[in-house]
Amino acid sequence: MTPETQVPETRKKVHVKTFGCQMNVADTERMIALMGERGMQSTENPKDADLIIINGCSVREKAVHKAVSFLGEQQILKKQKGEKGPIIALGGCVGQLDKGEVFKRAPYLDFVFGPDAIDQLPELVHKAESGNRHFVQVEFDKTLSYSTQTKVQGSKAQAFVNIMKGCDKYCTYCIVPFTRGREKSRTIREVLDDIADLVSKGVREVTLLGQNVNSFGKGNPNVHGYEPKELHSPIGKVGPRAGEENFPQLLYAIENDPRLEKLKRIRFTSSHPLDFSDELIACYAPKEKGGVSRLARHLHLPVQSGSNRMLTKMGRHHQIETYIAQMRRLKELCPDVGLSTDLIVGFPTESEEEYLETKRLLDEVRYDNIYAFMYSPRPGTRAAKLPDDVPNEVKNRRLNELLAHQLKIAASTYAERVGQTLEVLVEGVAKNQNLIKEGATGRVWTGRTSCNRVVNFIDDSNRNLLGRFLQVKITGSTSLSLSGEWVHDPLYAEQNPTDVAYTSSYSSSEVVQ
Ligand code: SAM
Ligand code: SF4
Ligand code: F3S
């Protein structure tokens, strides 16, 4: 830390409001950690903050509106506090696209920055502190490689690890390639060292992040001879080329690294069906059949539509039949896998029959969870040139129908778990304490299974269970979560040593997939 970037004593608290996907959540964590290194603490209340950052999402128009309206609400703080008011910055994908136009509407905003400028945040804050205003830092990092180190705040059992950035897919509706730039991957070696450092600090579950992690490794020579050398899918060779690093290699390298023995779960998001290789599916097999034993039994594989004509218009470059075949193969290898997906309804020219093909896909795949959205034209994308011809009320009706249909399916898939004992990583005290009967004592805790189902359970001791892996016998279900009883395991103390006191961090976020 240079003296110039030391935040003055008077500037002590930072509030980051996060909109968008896990990538933005991870970016927020990085911003808070970077400012923490300069002596700032995060606060949940913007009114207490000396620095307010809006980490915005541009994936749909509504998301942009939310960020801009939150920005508008902060104006009053500047007015009330005058010179002593907070520094206000607009970042994330909204910052990247805005490039400073917003100053006309929000002159009280101090600066704008994009996702590639996050590591410069302390300098940007210092610049604003020094009286500079209305500046913009949205240049993409031009280097061909991507190197970073994950920063987490406090002690956590879970961490997001960016393994790549950008997206080269250019689906016709999507703004992300314009906000996050071209794909670049970290090397396997660097990711392993990074995770080893996190594990030494108490992390037991990592989520490997990228817009399309299955193209991880593109352009990075496979100098260490990792296996498998090449990736294949029903459409042929996919992903990075032979001789380059790839995603299944990374999973096997994590599994086999002796420094990572204490890591219990590996998750990843997101993946594209085109690159969802046979070799990645094979990672879900049981260990004795060559699988990656610590890979979570969950897959989020966005499909967007059940109609081949829509998939072509969306520029997805795969057929629905190959997607269904991939799901079947996966379920054969890993019958208890939990599946989730993203869907768009009302894409230009989508007919009622094409929408019904999407609805029927839910019956075919039987997801645990779906993230469904009404199509929202994004300026600058290819689809934005098509007429947005599905009326809003039709989009709305299709969305609600799809969500209601999914709830019925999930009610039965969740009920199938009743009676099983599942391992749960405890994520915190549940917001809803309704499981506690009147007059009873204890607290409801919430966590997730390997297959990504939410499990709530009661504990009447006063122990802090945050970050612990516990066995929970499932006794009840809804279409969104499971409930159960913690099976008090005599080995609990040894399996969950209390040498790490996990902390929960506040998160002021509105997260979408
Ligand atoms: N890279 C991931 C993928 O391809 O699945 C995630 C992309 S995006 C961050 C998350 C989801 O937002 C997409 O999967 C898609 O369903 C939805 N989405 C993206 N652009 C959209 C748009 N213009 N209108 C509505 N939904 C959109
Ligand atoms: Fe957007 Fe995902 Fe398509 Fe990339 S792969 S363009 S992030 S929807
Ligand atoms: Fe939104 Fe950017 Fe993520 S547009 S969904 S925050 S990559």
JSON list of C-alpha atoms and ligand atoms in Angstrom, two decimals, residues 167 169-171 173-174 176-177 211 272 316, ligand 2:
[
{"chain": "A", "resi": 167, "resn": "CYS", "atom": "CA", "xyz": [-17.25, -14.59, -23.18]},
{"chain": "A", "resi": 169, "resn": "LYS", "atom": "CA", "xyz": [-20.05, -17.01, -27.52]},
{"chain": "A", "resi": 170, "resn": "TYR", "atom": "CA", "xyz": [-22.01, -13.91, -28.60]},
{"chain": "A", "resi": 171, "resn": "CYS", "atom": "CA", "xyz": [-25.49, -15.39, -28.15]},
{"chain": "A", "resi": 173, "resn": "TYR", "atom": "CA", "xyz": [-29.59, -11.62, -27.16]},
{"chain": "A", "resi": 174, "resn": "CYS", "atom": "CA", "xyz": [-26.74, -11.23, -24.69]},
{"chain": "A", "resi": 176, "resn": "VAL", "atom": "CA", "xyz": [-22.20, -9.98, -21.54]},
{"chain": "A", "resi": 177, "resn": "PRO", "atom": "CA", "xyz": [-19.53, -10.25, -24.29]},
{"chain": "A", "resi": 211, "resn": "GLN", "atom": "CA", "xyz": [-19.41, -17.27, -18.13]},
{"chain": "A", "resi": 272, "resn": "HIS", "atom": "CA", "xyz": [-22.65, -23.80, -22.39]},
{"chain": "A", "resi": 316, "resn": "ARG", "atom": "CA", "xyz": [-26.76, -21.07, -29.37]},
{"chain": "B", "resi": 2, "resn": "SF4", "atom": "FE1", "xyz": [-24.20, -14.52, -22.80]},
{"chain": "B", "resi": 2, "resn": "SF4", "atom": "FE2", "xyz": [-23.76, -16.89, -21.71]},
{"chain": "B", "resi": 2, "resn": "SF4", "atom": "FE3", "xyz": [-24.21, -16.65, -24.34]},
{"chain": "B", "resi": 2, "resn": "SF4", "atom": "FE4", "xyz": [-21.92, -15.78, -23.28]},
{"chain": "B", "resi": 2, "resn": "SF4", "atom": "S1", "xyz": [-22.64, -17.90, -23.38]},
{"chain": "B", "resi": 2, "resn": "SF4", "atom": "S2", "xyz": [-23.15, -14.71, -24.80]},
{"chain": "B", "resi": 2, "resn": "SF4", "atom": "S3", "xyz": [-22.61, -15.01, -21.32]},
{"chain": "B", "resi": 2, "resn": "SF4", "atom": "S4", "xyz": [-25.67, -16.22, -22.66]}
]
